PDB file of C-alpha atoms in Angstrom:
ATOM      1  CA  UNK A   1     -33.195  18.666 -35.800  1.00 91.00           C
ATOM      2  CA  UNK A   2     -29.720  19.802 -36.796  1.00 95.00           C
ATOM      3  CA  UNK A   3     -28.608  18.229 -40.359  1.00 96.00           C
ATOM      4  CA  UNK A   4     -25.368  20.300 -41.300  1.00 97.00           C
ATOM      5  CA  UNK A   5     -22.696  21.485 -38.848  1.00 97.00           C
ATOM      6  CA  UNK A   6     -20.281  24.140 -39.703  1.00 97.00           C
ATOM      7  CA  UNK A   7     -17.092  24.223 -38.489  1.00 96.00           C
ATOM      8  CA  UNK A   8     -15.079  27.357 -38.607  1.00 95.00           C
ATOM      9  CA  UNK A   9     -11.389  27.247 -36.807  1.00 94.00           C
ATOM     10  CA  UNK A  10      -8.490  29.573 -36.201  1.00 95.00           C
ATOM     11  CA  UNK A  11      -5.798  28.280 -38.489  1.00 93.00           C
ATOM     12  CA  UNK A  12      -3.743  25.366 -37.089  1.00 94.00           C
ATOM     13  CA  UNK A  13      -5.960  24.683 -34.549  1.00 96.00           C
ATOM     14  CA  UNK A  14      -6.979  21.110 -35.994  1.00 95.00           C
ATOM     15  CA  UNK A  15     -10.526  22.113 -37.427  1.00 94.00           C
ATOM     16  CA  UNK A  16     -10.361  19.893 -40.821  1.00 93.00           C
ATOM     17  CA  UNK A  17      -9.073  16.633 -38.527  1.00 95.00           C
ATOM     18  CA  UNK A  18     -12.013  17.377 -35.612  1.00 97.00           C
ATOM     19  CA  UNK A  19     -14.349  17.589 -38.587  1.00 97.00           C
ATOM     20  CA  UNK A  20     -13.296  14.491 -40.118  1.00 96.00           C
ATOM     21  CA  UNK A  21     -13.941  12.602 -37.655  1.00 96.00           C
ATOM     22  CA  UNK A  22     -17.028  14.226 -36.387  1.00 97.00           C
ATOM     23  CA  UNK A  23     -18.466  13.564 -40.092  1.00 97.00           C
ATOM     24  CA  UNK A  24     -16.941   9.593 -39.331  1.00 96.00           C
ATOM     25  CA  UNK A  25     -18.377   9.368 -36.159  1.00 96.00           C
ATOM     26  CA  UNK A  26     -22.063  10.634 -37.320  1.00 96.00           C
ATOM     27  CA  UNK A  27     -21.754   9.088 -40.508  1.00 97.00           C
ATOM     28  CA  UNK A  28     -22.279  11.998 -42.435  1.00 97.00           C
ATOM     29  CA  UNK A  29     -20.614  13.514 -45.550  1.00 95.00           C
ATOM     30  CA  UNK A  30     -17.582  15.789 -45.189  1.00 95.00           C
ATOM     31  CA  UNK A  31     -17.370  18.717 -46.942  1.00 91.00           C
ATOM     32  CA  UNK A  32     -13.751  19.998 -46.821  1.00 86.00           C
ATOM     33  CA  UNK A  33     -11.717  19.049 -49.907  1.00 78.00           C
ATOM     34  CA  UNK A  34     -14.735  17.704 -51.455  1.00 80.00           C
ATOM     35  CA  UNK A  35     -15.958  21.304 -51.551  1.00 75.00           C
ATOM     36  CA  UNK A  36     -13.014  22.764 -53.635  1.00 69.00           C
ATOM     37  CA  UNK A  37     -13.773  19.996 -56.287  1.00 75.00           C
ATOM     38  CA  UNK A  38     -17.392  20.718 -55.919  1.00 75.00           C
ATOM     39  CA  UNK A  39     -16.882  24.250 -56.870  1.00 68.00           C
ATOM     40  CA  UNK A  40     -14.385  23.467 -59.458  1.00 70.00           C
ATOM     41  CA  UNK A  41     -17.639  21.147 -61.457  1.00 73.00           C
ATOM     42  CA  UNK A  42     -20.274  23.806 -60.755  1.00 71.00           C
ATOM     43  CA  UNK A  43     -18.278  26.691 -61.960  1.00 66.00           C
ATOM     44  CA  UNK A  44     -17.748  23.583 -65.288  1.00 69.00           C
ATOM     45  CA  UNK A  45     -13.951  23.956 -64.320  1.00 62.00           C
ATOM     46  CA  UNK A  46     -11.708  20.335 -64.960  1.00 51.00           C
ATOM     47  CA  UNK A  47     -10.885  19.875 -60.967  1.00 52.00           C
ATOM     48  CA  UNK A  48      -7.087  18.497 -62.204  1.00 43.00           C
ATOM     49  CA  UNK A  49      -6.773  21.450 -63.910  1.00 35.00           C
ATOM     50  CA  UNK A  50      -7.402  23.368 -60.828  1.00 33.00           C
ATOM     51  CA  UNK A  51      -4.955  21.155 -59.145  1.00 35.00           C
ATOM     52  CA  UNK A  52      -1.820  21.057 -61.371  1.00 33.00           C
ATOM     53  CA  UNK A  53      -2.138  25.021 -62.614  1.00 29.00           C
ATOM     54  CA  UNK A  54       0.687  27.022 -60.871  1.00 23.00           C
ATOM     55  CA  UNK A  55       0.047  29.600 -57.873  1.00 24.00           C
ATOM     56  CA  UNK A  56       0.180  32.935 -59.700  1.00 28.00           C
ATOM     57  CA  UNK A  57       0.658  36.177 -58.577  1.00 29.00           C
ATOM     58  CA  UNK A  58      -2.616  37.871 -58.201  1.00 45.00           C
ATOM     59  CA  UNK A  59      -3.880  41.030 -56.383  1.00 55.00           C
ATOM     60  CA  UNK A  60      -3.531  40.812 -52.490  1.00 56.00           C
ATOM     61  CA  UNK A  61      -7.847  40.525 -52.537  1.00 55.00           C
ATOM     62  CA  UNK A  62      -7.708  37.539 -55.011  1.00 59.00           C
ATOM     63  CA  UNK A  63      -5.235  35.961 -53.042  1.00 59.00           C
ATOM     64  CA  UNK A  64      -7.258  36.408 -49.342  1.00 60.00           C
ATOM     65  CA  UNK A  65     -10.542  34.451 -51.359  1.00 61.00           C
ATOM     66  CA  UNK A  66      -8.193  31.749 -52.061  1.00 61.00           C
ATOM     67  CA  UNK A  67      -6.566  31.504 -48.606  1.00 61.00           C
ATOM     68  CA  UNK A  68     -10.212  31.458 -47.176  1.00 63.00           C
ATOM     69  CA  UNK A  69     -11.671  29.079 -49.866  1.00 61.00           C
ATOM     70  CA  UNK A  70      -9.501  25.900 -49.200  1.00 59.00           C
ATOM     71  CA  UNK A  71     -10.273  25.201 -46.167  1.00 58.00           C
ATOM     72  CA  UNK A  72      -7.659  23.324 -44.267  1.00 59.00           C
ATOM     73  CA  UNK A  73      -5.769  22.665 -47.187  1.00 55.00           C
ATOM     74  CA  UNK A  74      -4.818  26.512 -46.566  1.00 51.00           C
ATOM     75  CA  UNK A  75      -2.070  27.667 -49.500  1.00 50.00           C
ATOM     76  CA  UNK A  76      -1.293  24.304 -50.986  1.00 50.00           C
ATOM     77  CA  UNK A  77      -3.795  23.999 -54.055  1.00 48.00           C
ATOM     78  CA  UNK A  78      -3.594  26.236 -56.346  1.00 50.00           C
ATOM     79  CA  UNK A  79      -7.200  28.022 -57.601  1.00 50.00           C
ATOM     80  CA  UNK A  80      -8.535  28.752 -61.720  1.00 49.00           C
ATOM     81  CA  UNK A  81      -7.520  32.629 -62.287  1.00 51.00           C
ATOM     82  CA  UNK A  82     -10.459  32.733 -64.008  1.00 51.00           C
ATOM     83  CA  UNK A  83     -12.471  34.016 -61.156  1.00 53.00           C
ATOM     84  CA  UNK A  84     -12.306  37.342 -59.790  1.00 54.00           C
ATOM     85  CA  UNK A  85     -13.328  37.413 -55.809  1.00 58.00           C
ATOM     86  CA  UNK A  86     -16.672  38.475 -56.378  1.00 65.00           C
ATOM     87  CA  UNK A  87     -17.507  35.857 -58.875  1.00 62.00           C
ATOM     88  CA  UNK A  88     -15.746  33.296 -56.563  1.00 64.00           C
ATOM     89  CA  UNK A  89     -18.174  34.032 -53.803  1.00 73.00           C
ATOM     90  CA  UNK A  90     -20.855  33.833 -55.103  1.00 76.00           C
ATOM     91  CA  UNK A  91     -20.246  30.330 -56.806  1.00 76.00           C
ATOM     92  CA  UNK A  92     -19.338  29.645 -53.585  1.00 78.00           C
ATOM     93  CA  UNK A  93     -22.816  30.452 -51.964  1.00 85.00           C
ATOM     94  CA  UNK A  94     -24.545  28.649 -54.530  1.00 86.00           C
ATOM     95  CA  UNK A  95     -22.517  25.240 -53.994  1.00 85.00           C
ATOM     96  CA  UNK A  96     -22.917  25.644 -50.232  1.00 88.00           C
ATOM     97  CA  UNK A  97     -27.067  25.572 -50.347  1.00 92.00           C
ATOM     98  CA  UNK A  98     -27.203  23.114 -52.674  1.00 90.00           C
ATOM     99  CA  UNK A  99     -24.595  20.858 -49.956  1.00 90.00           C
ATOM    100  CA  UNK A 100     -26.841  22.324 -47.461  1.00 93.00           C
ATOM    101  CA  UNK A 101     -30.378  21.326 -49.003  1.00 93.00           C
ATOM    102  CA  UNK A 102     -28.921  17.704 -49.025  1.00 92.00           C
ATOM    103  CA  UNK A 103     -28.095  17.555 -45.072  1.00 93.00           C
ATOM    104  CA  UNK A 104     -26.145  15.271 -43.339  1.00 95.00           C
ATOM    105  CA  UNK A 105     -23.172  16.914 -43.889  1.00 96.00           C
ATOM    106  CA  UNK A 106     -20.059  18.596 -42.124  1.00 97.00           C
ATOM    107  CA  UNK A 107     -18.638  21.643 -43.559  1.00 94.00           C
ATOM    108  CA  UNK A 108     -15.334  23.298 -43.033  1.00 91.00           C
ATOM    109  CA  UNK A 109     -14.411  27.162 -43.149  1.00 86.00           C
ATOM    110  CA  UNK A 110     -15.079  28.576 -46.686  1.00 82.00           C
ATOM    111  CA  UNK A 111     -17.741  31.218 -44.995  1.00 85.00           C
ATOM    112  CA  UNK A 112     -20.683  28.813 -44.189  1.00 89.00           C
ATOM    113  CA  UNK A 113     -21.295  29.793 -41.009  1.00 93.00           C
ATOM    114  CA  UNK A 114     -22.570  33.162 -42.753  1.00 92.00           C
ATOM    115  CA  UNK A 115     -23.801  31.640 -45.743  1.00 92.00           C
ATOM    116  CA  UNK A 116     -25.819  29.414 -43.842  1.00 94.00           C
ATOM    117  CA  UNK A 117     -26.962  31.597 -40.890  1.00 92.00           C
ATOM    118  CA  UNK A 118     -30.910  31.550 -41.327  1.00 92.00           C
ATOM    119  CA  UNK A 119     -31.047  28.146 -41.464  1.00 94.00           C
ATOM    120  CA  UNK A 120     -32.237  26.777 -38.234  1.00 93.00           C
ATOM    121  CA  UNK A 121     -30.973  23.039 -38.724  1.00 95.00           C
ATOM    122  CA  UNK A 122     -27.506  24.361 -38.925  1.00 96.00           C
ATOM    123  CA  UNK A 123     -25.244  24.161 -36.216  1.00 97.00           C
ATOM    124  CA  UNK A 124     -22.191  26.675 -36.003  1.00 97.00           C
ATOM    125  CA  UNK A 125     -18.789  25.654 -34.439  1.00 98.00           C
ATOM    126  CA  UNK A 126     -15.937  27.696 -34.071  1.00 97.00           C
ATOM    127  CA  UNK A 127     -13.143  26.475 -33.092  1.00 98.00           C
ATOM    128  CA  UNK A 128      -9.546  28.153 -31.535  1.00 97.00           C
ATOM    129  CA  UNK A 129      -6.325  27.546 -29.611  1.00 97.00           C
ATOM    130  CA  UNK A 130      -3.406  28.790 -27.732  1.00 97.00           C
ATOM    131  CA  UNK A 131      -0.518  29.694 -30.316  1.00 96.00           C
ATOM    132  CA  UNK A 132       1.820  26.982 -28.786  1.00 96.00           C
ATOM    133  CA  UNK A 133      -0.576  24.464 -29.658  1.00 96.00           C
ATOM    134  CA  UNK A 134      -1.694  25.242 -33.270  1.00 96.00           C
ATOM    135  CA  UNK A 135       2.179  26.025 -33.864  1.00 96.00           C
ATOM    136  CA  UNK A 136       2.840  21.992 -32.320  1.00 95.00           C
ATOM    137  CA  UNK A 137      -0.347  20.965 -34.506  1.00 95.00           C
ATOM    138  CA  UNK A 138       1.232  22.208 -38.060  1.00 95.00           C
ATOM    139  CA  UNK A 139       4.683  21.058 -37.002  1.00 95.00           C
ATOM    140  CA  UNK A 140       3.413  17.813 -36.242  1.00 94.00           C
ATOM    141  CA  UNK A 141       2.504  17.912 -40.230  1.00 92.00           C
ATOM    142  CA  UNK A 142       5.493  18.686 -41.541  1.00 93.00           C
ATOM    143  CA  UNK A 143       5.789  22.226 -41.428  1.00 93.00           C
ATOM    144  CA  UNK A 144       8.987  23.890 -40.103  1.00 94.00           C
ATOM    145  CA  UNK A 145       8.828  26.608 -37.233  1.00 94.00           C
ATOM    146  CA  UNK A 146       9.461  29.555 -39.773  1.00 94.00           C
ATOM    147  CA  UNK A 147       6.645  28.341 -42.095  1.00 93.00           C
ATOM    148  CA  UNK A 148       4.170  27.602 -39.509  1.00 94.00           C
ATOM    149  CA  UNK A 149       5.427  30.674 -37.948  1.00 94.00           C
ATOM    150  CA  UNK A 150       4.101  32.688 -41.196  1.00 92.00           C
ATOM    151  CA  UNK A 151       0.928  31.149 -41.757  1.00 91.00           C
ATOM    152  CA  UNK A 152      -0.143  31.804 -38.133  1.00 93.00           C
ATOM    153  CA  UNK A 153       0.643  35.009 -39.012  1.00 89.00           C
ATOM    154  CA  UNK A 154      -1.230  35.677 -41.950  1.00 87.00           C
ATOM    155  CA  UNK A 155      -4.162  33.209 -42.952  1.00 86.00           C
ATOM    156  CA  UNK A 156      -6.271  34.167 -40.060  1.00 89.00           C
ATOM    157  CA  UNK A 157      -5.113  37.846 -40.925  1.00 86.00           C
ATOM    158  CA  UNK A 158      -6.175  37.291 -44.227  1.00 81.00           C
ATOM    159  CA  UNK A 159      -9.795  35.816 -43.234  1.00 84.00           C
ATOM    160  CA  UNK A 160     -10.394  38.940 -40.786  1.00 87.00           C
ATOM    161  CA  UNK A 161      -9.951  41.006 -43.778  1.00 83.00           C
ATOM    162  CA  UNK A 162     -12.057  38.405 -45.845  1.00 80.00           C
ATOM    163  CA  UNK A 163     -14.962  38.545 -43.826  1.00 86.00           C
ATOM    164  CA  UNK A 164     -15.261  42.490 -43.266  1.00 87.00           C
ATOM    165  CA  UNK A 165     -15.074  42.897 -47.155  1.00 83.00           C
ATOM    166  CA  UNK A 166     -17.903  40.057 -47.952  1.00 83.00           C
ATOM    167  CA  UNK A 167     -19.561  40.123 -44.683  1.00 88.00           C
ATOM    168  CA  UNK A 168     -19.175  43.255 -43.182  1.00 91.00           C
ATOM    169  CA  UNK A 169     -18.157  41.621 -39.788  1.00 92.00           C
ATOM    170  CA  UNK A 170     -15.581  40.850 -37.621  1.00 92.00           C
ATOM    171  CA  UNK A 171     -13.901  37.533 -37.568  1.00 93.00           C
ATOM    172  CA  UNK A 172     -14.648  35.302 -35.687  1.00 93.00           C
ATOM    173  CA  UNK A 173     -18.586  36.643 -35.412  1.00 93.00           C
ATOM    174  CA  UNK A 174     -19.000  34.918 -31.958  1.00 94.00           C
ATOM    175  CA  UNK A 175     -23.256  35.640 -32.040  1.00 94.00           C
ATOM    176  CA  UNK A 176     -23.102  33.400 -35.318  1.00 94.00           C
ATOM    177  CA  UNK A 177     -22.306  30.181 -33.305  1.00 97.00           C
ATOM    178  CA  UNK A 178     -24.016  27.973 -30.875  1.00 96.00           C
ATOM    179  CA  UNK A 179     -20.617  26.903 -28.990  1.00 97.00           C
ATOM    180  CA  UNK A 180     -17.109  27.845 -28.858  1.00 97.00           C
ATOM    181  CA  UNK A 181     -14.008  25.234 -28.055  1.00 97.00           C
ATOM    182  CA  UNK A 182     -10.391  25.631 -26.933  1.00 98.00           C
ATOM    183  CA  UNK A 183      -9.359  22.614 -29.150  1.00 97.00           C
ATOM    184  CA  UNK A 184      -6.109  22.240 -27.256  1.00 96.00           C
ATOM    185  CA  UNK A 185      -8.473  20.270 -24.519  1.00 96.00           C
ATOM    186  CA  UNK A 186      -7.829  17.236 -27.232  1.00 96.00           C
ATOM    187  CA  UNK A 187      -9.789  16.172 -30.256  1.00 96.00           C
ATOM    188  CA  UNK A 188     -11.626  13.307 -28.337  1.00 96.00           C
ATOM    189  CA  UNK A 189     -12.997  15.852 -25.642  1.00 97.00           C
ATOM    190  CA  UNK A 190     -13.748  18.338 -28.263  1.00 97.00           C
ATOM    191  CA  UNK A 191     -15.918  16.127 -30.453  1.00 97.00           C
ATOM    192  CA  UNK A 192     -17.825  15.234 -27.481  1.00 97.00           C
ATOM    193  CA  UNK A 193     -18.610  18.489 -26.451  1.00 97.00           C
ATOM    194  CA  UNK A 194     -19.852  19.098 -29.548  1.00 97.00           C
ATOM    195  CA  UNK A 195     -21.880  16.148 -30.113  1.00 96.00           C
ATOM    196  CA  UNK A 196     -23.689  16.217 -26.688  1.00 96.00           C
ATOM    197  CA  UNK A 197     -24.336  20.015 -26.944  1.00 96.00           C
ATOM    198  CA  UNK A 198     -26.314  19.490 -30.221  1.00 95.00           C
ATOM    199  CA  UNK A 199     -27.935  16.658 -29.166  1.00 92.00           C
ATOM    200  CA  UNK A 200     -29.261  18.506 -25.932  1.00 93.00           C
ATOM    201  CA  UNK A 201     -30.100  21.371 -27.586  1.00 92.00           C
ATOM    202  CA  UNK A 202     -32.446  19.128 -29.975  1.00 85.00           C
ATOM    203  CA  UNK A 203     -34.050  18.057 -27.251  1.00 82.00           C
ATOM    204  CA  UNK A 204     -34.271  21.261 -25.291  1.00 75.00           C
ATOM    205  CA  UNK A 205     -38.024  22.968 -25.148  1.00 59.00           C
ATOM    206  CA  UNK A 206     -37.627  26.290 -27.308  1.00 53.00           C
ATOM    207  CA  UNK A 207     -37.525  29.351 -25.006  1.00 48.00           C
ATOM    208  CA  UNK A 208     -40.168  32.583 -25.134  1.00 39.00           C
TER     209      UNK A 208
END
């Protein structure tokens, strides 16, 4: 019986809204922000003061674990300096069990997918889209075409380079996940594919 799903997403491609209301629709919790402040109290870091401190300039490695860490928030919340990328990580891992052990839960980006691979009740989603639609997805939330433009460009640059360096893999790791969606089929029609996939795959009889 599946209890967590992860969803991992191309940037702009609507991951942290599908996973929203997947978590709604199953009743489950949603880990997306709620992750970032989770790691902020288990690290014993104030969560406003992660908030409110200013984006510094860091080394171009620093700044690829943050870019990968917040989810769909992407650059707009700033991270403590105090931790280095390795230390980041592996606070990181050690929040995303203990989400995991509780179940019931939906998880966006931030690595779980390989965090949480040997764990059979975990179901991996990745999910991607022509460039025309995640560019009409972040201008539809205010971005401009140049800025939208850029971070097509470089977050899922950035989490390629992420996930060779902490994973030694290539990004997206398609063997890591049980299905694969073109989001620009609509959010409605993606949700139900993934809903009725798990559910049949629960019930399917385990193959020799």
């Amino acid at each position: 019986m599946y209890r967590i799903i992860t969803v991992e997403r191309e940037y702009g491609s609507g991951g942290g809204e599908i996973a929203g209301e997947l978590a709604k629709q199953l009743g489950w919790k949603l880990w997306d922000h709620a992750l970032t402040e989770e790691i902020a109290k288990f690290a014993n870091v104030d969560c406003s003061t992660v908030e409110r401190c200013e984006e510094r300039a860091d080394s171009a490695f620093q700044r690829l674990v943050k870019v990968f860490w917040r989810g769909s928030q992407e650059r707009s919340i700033p991270l403590a300096s105090a931790f280095d990328s390795d230390s980041f990580v592996t606070v990181g891992h050690q929040v995303m069990e203990k989400v995991a052990e509780a179940g019931n839960c939906v998880i966006v980006g931030r690595g779980a997918p390989y965090f949480l691979r040997q764990r059979a009740e975990a179901f991996h989603v990745f999910l991607y889209a022509p460039h025309e639609e995640k560019l009409s997805r972040l201008m539809k939330l205010g971005k401009s075409k140049r800025d939208a433009e850029e971070l097509l460009e470089t977050i899922d640059r950035d989490r390629i380079t992420f996930v060779k360096r902490y994973f030694g893999a290539d990004w997206p790791t398609r063997c890591l996940y049980h299905l694969m969606i073109n989001t620009g089929v609509g959010n409605e029609s993606v949700i139900s594919t993934i809903m009725k996939t798990m559910h049949s795959l629960e019930h399917s009889p385990v193959s020799v």
